PDB file of C-alpha atoms in Angstrom:
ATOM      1  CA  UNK A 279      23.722   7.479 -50.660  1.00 39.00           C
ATOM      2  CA  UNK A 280      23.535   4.507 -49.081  1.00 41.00           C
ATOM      3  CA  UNK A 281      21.310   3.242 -46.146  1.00 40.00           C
ATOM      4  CA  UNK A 282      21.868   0.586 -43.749  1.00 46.00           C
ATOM      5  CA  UNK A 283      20.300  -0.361 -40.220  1.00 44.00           C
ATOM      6  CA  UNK A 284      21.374   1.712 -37.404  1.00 44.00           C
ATOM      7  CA  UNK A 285      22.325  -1.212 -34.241  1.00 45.00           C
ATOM      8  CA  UNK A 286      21.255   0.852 -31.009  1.00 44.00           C
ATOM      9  CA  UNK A 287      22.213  -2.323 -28.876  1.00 40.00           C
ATOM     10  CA  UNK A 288      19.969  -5.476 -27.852  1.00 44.00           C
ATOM     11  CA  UNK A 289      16.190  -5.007 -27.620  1.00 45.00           C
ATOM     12  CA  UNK A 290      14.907  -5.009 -23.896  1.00 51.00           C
ATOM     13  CA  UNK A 291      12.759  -7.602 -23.221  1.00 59.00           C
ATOM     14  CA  UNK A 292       9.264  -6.750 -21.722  1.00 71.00           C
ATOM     15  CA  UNK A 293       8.760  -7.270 -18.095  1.00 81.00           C
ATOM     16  CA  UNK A 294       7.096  -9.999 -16.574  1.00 92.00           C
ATOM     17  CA  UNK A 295       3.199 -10.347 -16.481  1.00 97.00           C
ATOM     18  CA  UNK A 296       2.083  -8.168 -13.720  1.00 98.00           C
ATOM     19  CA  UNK A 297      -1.038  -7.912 -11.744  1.00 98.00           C
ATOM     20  CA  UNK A 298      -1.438  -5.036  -8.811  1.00 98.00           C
ATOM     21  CA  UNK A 299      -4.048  -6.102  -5.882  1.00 98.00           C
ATOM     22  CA  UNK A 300      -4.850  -4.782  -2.597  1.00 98.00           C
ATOM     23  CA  UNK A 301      -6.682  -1.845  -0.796  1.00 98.00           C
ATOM     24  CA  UNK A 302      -6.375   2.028  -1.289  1.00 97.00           C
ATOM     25  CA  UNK A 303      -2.680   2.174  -0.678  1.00 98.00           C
ATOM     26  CA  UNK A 304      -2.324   0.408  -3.504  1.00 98.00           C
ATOM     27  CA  UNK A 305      -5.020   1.410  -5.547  1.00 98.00           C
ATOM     28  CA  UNK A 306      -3.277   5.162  -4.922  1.00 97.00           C
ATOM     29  CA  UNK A 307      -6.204   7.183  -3.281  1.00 96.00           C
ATOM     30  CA  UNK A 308      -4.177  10.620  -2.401  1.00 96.00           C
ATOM     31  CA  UNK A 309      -2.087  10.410  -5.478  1.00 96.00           C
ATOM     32  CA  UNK A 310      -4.146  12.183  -7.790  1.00 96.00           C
ATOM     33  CA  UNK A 311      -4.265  11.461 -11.392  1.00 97.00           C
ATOM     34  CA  UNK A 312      -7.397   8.873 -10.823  1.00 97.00           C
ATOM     35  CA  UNK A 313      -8.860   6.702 -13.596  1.00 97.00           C
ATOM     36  CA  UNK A 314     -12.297   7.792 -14.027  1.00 96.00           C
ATOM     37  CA  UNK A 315     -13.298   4.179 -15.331  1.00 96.00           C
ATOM     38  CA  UNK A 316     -12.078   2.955 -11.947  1.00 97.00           C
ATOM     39  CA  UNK A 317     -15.180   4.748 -10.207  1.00 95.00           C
ATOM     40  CA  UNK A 318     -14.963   3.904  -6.277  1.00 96.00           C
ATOM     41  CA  UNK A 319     -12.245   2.251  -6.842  1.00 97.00           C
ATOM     42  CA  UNK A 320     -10.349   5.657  -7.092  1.00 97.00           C
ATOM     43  CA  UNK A 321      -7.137   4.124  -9.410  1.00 98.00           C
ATOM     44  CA  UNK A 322      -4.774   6.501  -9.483  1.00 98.00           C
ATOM     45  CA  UNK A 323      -2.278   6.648 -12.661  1.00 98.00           C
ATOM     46  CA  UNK A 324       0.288   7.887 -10.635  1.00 98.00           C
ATOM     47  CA  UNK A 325       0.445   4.796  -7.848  1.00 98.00           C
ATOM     48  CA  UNK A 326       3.093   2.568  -7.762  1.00 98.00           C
ATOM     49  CA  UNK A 327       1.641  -0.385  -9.574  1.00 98.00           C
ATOM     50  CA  UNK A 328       1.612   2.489 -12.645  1.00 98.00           C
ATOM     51  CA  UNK A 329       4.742   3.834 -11.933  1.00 98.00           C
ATOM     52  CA  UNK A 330       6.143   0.105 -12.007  1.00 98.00           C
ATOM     53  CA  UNK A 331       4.419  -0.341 -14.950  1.00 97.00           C
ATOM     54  CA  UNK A 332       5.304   2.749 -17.181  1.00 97.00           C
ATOM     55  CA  UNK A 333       9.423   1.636 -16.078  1.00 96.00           C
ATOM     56  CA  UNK A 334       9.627  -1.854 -16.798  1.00 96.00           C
ATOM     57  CA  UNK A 335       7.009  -2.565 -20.049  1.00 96.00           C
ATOM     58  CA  UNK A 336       5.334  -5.478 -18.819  1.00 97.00           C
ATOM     59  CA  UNK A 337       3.802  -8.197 -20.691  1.00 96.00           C
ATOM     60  CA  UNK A 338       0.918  -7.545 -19.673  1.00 97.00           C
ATOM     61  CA  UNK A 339      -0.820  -5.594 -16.837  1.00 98.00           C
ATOM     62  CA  UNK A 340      -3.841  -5.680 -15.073  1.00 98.00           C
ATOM     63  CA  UNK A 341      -4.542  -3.287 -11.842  1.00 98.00           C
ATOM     64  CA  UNK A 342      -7.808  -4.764  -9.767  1.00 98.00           C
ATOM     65  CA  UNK A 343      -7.108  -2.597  -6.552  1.00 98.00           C
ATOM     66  CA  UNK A 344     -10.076  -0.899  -4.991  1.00 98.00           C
ATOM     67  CA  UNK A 345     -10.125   1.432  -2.354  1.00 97.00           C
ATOM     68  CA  UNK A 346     -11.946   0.051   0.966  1.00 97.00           C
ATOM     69  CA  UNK A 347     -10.707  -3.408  -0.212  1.00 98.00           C
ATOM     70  CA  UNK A 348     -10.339  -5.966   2.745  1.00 98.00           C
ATOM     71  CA  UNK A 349      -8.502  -9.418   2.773  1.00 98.00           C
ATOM     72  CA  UNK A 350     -12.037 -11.144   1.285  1.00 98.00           C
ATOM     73  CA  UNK A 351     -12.708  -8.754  -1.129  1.00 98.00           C
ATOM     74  CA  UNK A 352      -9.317  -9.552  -2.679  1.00 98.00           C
ATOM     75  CA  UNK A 353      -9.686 -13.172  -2.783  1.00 98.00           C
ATOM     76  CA  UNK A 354     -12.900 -13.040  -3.833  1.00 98.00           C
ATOM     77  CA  UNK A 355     -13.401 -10.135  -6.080  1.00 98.00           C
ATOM     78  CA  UNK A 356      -9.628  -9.277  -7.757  1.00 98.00           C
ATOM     79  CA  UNK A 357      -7.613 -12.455  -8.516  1.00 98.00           C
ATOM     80  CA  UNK A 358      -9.317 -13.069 -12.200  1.00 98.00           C
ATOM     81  CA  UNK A 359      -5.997 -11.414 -14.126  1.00 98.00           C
ATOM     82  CA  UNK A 360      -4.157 -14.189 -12.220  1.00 98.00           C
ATOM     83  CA  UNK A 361      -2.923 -17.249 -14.023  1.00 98.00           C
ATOM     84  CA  UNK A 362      -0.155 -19.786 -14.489  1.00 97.00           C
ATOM     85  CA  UNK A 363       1.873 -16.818 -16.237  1.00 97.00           C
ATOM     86  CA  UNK A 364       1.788 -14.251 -14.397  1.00 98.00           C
ATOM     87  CA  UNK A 365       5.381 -13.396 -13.318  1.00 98.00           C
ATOM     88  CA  UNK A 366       4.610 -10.385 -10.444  1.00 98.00           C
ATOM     89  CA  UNK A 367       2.269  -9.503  -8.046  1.00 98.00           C
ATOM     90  CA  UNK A 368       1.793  -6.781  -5.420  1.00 98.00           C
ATOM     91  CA  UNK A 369      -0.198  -5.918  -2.360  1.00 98.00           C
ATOM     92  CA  UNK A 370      -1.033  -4.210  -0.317  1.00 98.00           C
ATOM     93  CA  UNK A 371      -3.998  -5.305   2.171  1.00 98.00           C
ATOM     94  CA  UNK A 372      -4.703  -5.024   5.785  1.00 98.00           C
ATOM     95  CA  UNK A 373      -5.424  -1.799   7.348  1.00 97.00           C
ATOM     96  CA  UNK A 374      -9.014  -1.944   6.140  1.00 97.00           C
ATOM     97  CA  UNK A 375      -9.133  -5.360   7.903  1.00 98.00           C
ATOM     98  CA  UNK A 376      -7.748  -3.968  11.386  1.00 97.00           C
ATOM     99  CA  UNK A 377     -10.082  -0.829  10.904  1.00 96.00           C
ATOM    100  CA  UNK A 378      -7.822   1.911  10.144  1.00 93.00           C
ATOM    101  CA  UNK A 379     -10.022   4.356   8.594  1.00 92.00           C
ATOM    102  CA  UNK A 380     -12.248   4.315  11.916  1.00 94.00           C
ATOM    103  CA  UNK A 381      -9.208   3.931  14.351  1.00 95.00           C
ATOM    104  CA  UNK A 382      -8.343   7.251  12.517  1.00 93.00           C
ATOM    105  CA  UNK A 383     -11.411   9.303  12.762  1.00 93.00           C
ATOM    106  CA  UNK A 384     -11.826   8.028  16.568  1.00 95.00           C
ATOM    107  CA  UNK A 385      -8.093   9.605  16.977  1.00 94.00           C
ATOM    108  CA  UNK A 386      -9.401  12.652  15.015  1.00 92.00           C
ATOM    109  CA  UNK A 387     -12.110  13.298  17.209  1.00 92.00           C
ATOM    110  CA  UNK A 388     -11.860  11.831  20.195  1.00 95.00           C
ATOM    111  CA  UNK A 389      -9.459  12.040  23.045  1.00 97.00           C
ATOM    112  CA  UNK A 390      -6.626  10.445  23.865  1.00 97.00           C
ATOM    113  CA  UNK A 391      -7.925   7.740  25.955  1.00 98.00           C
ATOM    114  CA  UNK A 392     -10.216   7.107  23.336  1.00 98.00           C
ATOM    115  CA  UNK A 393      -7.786   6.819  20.623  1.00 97.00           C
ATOM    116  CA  UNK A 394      -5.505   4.668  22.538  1.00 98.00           C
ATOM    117  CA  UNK A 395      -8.551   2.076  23.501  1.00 98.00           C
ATOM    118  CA  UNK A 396      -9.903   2.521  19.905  1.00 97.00           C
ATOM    119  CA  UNK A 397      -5.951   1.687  18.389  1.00 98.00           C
ATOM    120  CA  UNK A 398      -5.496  -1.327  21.063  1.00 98.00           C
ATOM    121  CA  UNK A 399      -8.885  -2.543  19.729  1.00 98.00           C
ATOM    122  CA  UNK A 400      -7.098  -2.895  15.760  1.00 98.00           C
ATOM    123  CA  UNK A 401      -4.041  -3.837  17.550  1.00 98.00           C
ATOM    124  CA  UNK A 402      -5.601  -6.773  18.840  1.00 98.00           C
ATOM    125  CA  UNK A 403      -7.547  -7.784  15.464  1.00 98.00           C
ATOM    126  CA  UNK A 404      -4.267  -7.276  13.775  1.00 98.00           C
ATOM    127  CA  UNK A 405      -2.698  -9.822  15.849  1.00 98.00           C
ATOM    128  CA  UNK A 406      -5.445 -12.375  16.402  1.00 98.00           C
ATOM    129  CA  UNK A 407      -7.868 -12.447  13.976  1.00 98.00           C
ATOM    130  CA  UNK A 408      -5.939 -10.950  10.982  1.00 98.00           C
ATOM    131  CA  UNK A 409      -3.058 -13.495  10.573  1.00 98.00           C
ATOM    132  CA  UNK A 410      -5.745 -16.394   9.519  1.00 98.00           C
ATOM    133  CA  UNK A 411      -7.499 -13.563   6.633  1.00 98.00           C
ATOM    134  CA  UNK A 412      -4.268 -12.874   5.626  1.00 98.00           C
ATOM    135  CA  UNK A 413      -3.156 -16.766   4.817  1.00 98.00           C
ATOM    136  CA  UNK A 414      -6.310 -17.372   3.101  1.00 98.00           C
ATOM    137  CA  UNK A 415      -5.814 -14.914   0.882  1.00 98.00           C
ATOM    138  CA  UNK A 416      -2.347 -15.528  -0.248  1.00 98.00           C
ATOM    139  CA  UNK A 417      -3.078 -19.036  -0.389  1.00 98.00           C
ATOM    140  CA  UNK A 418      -5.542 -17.936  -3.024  1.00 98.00           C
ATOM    141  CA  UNK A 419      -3.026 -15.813  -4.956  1.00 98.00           C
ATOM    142  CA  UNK A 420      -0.775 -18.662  -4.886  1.00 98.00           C
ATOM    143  CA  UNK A 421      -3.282 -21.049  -6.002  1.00 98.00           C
ATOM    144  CA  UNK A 422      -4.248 -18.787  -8.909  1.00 98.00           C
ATOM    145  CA  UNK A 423      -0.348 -17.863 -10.095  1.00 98.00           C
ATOM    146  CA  UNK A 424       1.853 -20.403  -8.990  1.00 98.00           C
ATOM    147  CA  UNK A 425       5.175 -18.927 -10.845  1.00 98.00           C
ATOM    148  CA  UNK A 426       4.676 -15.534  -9.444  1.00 98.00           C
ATOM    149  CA  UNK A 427       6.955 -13.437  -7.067  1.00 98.00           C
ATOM    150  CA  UNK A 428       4.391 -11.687  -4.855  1.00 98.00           C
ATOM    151  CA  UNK A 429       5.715  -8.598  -3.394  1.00 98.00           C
ATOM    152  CA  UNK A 430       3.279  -7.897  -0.370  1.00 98.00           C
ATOM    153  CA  UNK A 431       4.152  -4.372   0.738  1.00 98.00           C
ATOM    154  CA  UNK A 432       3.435  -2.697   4.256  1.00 98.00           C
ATOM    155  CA  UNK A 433       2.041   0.607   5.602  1.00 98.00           C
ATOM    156  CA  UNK A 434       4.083   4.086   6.469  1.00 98.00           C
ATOM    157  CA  UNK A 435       4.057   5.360  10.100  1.00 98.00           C
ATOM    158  CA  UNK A 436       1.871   8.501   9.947  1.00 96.00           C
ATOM    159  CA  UNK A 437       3.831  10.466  11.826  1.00 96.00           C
ATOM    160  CA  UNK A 438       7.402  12.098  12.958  1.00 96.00           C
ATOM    161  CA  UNK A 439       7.374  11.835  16.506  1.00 95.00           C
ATOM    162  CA  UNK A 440       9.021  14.902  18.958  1.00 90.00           C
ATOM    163  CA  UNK A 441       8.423  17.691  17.275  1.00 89.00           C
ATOM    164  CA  UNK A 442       5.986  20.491  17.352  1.00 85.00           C
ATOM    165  CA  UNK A 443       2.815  19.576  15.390  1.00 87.00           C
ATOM    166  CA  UNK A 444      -0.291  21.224  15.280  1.00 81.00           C
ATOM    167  CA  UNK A 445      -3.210  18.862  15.187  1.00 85.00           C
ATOM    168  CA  UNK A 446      -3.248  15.967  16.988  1.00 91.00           C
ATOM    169  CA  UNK A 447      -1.712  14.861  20.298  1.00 95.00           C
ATOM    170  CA  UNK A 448       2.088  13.332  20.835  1.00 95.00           C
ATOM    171  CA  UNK A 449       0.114  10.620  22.096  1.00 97.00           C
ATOM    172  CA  UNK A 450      -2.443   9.911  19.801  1.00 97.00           C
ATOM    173  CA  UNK A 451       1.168  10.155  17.232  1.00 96.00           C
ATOM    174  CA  UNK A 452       2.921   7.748  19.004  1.00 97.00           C
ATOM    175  CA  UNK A 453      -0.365   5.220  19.425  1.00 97.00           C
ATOM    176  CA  UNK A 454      -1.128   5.478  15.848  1.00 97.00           C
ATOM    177  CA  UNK A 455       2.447   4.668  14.639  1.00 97.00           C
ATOM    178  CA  UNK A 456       2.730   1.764  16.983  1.00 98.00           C
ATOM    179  CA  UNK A 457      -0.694   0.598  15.498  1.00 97.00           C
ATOM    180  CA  UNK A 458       1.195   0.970  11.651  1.00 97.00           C
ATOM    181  CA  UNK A 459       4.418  -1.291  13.227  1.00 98.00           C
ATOM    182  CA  UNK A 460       2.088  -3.900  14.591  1.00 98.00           C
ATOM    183  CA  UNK A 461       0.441  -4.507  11.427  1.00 98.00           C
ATOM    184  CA  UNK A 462       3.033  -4.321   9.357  1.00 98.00           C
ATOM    185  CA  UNK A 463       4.957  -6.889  11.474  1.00 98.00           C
ATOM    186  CA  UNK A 464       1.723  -9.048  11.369  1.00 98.00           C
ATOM    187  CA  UNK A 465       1.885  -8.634   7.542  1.00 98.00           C
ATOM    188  CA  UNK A 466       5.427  -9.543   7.059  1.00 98.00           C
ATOM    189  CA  UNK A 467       5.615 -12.593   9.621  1.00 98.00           C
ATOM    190  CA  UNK A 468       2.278 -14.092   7.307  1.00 98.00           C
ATOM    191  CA  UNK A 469       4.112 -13.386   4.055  1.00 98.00           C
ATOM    192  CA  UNK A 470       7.270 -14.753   4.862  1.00 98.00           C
ATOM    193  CA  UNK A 471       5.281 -18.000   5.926  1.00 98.00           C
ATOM    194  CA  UNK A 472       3.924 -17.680   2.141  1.00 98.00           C
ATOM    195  CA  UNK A 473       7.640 -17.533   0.593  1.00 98.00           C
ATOM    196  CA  UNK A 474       6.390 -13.914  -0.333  1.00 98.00           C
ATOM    197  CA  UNK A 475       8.632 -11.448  -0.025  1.00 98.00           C
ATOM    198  CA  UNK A 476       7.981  -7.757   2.476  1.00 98.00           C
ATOM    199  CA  UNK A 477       8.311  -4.561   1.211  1.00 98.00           C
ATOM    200  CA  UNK A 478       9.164  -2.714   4.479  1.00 98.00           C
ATOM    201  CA  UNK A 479       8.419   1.562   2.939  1.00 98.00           C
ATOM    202  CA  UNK A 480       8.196   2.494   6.575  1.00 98.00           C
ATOM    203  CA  UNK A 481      12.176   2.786   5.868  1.00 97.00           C
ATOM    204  CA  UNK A 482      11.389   4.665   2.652  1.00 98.00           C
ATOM    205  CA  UNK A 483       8.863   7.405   4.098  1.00 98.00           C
ATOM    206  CA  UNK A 484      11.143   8.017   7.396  1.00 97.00           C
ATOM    207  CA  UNK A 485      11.340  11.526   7.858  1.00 96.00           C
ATOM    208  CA  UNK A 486       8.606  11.938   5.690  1.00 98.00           C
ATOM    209  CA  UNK A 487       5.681  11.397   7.511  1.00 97.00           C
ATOM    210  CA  UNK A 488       2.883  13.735   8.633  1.00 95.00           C
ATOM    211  CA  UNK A 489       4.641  16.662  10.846  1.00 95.00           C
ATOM    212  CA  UNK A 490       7.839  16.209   9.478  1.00 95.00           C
ATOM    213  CA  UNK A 491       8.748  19.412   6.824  1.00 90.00           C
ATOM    214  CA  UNK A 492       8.492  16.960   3.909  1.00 96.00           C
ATOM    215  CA  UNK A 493       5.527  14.673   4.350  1.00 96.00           C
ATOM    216  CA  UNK A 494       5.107  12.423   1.534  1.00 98.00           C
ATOM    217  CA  UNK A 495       1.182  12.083   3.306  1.00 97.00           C
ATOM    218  CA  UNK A 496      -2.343  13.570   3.363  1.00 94.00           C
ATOM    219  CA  UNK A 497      -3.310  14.237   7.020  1.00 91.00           C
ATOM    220  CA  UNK A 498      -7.101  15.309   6.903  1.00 88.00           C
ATOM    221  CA  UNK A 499      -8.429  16.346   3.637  1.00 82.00           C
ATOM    222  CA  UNK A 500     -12.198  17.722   3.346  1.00 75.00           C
ATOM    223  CA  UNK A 501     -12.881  17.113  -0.303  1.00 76.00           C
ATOM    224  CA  UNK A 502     -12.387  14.487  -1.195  1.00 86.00           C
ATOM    225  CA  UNK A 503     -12.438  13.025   2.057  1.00 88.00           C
ATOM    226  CA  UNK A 504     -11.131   9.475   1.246  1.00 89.00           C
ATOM    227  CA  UNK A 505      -7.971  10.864   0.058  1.00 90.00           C
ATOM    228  CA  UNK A 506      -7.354  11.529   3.976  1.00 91.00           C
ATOM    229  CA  UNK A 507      -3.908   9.855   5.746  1.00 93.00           C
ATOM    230  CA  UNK A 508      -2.899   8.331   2.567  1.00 96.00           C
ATOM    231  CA  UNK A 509       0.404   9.137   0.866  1.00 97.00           C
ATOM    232  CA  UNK A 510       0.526  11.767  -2.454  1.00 97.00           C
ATOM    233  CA  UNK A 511       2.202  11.016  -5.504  1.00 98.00           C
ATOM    234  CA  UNK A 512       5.724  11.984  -4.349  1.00 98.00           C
ATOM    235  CA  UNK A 513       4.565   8.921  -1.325  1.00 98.00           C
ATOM    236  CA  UNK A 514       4.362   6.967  -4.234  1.00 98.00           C
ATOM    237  CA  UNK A 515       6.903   7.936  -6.390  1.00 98.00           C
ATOM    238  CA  UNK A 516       9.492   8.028  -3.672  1.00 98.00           C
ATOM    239  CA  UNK A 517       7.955   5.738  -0.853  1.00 98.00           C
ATOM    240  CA  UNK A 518       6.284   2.935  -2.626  1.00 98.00           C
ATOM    241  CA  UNK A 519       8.087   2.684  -5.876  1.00 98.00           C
ATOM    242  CA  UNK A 520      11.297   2.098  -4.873  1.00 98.00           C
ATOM    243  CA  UNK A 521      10.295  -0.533  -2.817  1.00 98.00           C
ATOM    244  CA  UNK A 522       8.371  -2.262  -4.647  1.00 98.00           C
ATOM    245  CA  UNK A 523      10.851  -1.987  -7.441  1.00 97.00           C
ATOM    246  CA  UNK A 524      14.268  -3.185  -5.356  1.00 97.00           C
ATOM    247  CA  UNK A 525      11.980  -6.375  -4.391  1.00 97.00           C
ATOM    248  CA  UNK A 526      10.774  -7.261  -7.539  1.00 94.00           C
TER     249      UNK A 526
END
């Protein structure tokens, strides 16, 4: 008997070096699955810088997302993977600068006229004082990998609006999503100026936000408590990946 090679069709080759930044959203707190070497970081294996990576065989990968992460702590804490060959980046960074973990236990707890105050307060951050943080820092990325795409993805609205919800008001709903649109708009004007490109998954989670019968989100979650209004694994899998995957 004879035995000869078996052709199975050209070799793939791997994907480009890739390096995942950014805050919790990124990092994939609510997604389960977490990396216990990634201690407060909370590094999920089943966000979408894994699922990315686990599809297309990078190169090489490196994942320096933390949870709590804010524009500085990227720049100054997560760009050492970065370098002259790194072909992809992504990020997602912003809501912890605009205060959305406190804009959402003010909504939580507070009343309406509180939230509302509380989400004009990040609304006017978002617009004023974020733009400048958010340059800075992908200037830096830029700096540090010159031949990279950067994929800079946004935030989900939290919630499906007209429809019977228990929990919080159709006010405090409607504030918080408008909060979500202005910095995501924020974010996108900023990386456009960068030649970065958006990745807009407020189109990908529609009609899967909190009240809606499919959320793809935690609303409040006890234990553990920073896993609270951020999406699951199917948000990932479904919300972020995609996105993040047509853009790069």
């Amino acid at each position: 008997m004879m035995f000869g090679l078996v052709l199975t069709g050209p070799a793939h080759a791997a994907g480009p070096a890739y390096v995942a930044l950014g805050d919790s959203y990124s990092a994939g707190n609510g997604a389960g699955n977490y990396d216990s070497s990634s201690g407060g970081c909370h590094r999920s294996l089943s966000s979408y810088p894994y699922l990315w990576k686990n599809a297309h065989a990078p190169s090489s990968f490196a994942d320096t997302s933390c949870s709590g992460a804010v524009t500085t702590d990227v720049t100054n804490s997560q760009l050492a993977p970065l370098n002259s060959s790194t072909g992809l980046v992504s990020l997602t960074v912003g809501g912890n600068d605009a205060g959305f973990a406190d804009v959402m236990t003010t909504c939580v707890t507070g009343s309406d006229a509180t939230c509302v105050n509380r989400v004009n307060t990040a609304e006017n951050y978002a617009r004023n004082t974020l733009p400048a943080r958010l340059d800075a820092t992908y200037a830096a990325i830029r700096a540090k990998a010159p031949n990279a795409k950067v994929v800079v993805l946004g935030y989900p609205r939290m919630y499906t609006l007209n429809v019977f919800c228990v929990g919080l008001s159709a006010t405090k709903h409607s504030k918080i999503n408008e909060a979500a649109d202005v910095i995501d708009g924020v974010i996108a004007a900023r990386a456009a100026a960068h030649g970065f490109v958006f990745g807009d998954v407020r189109t990908t989670f529609g009609g899967h936000e909190l009240c809606s019968s499919d959320d793809w989100l935690h609303s409040l979650v006890v234990s553990p408590n920073w896993e609270s209004y951020h999406p699951t694994a199917t948000g990932h899998a479904s919300g972020y990946y995609p996105v993040l995957n047509a853009n790069s």
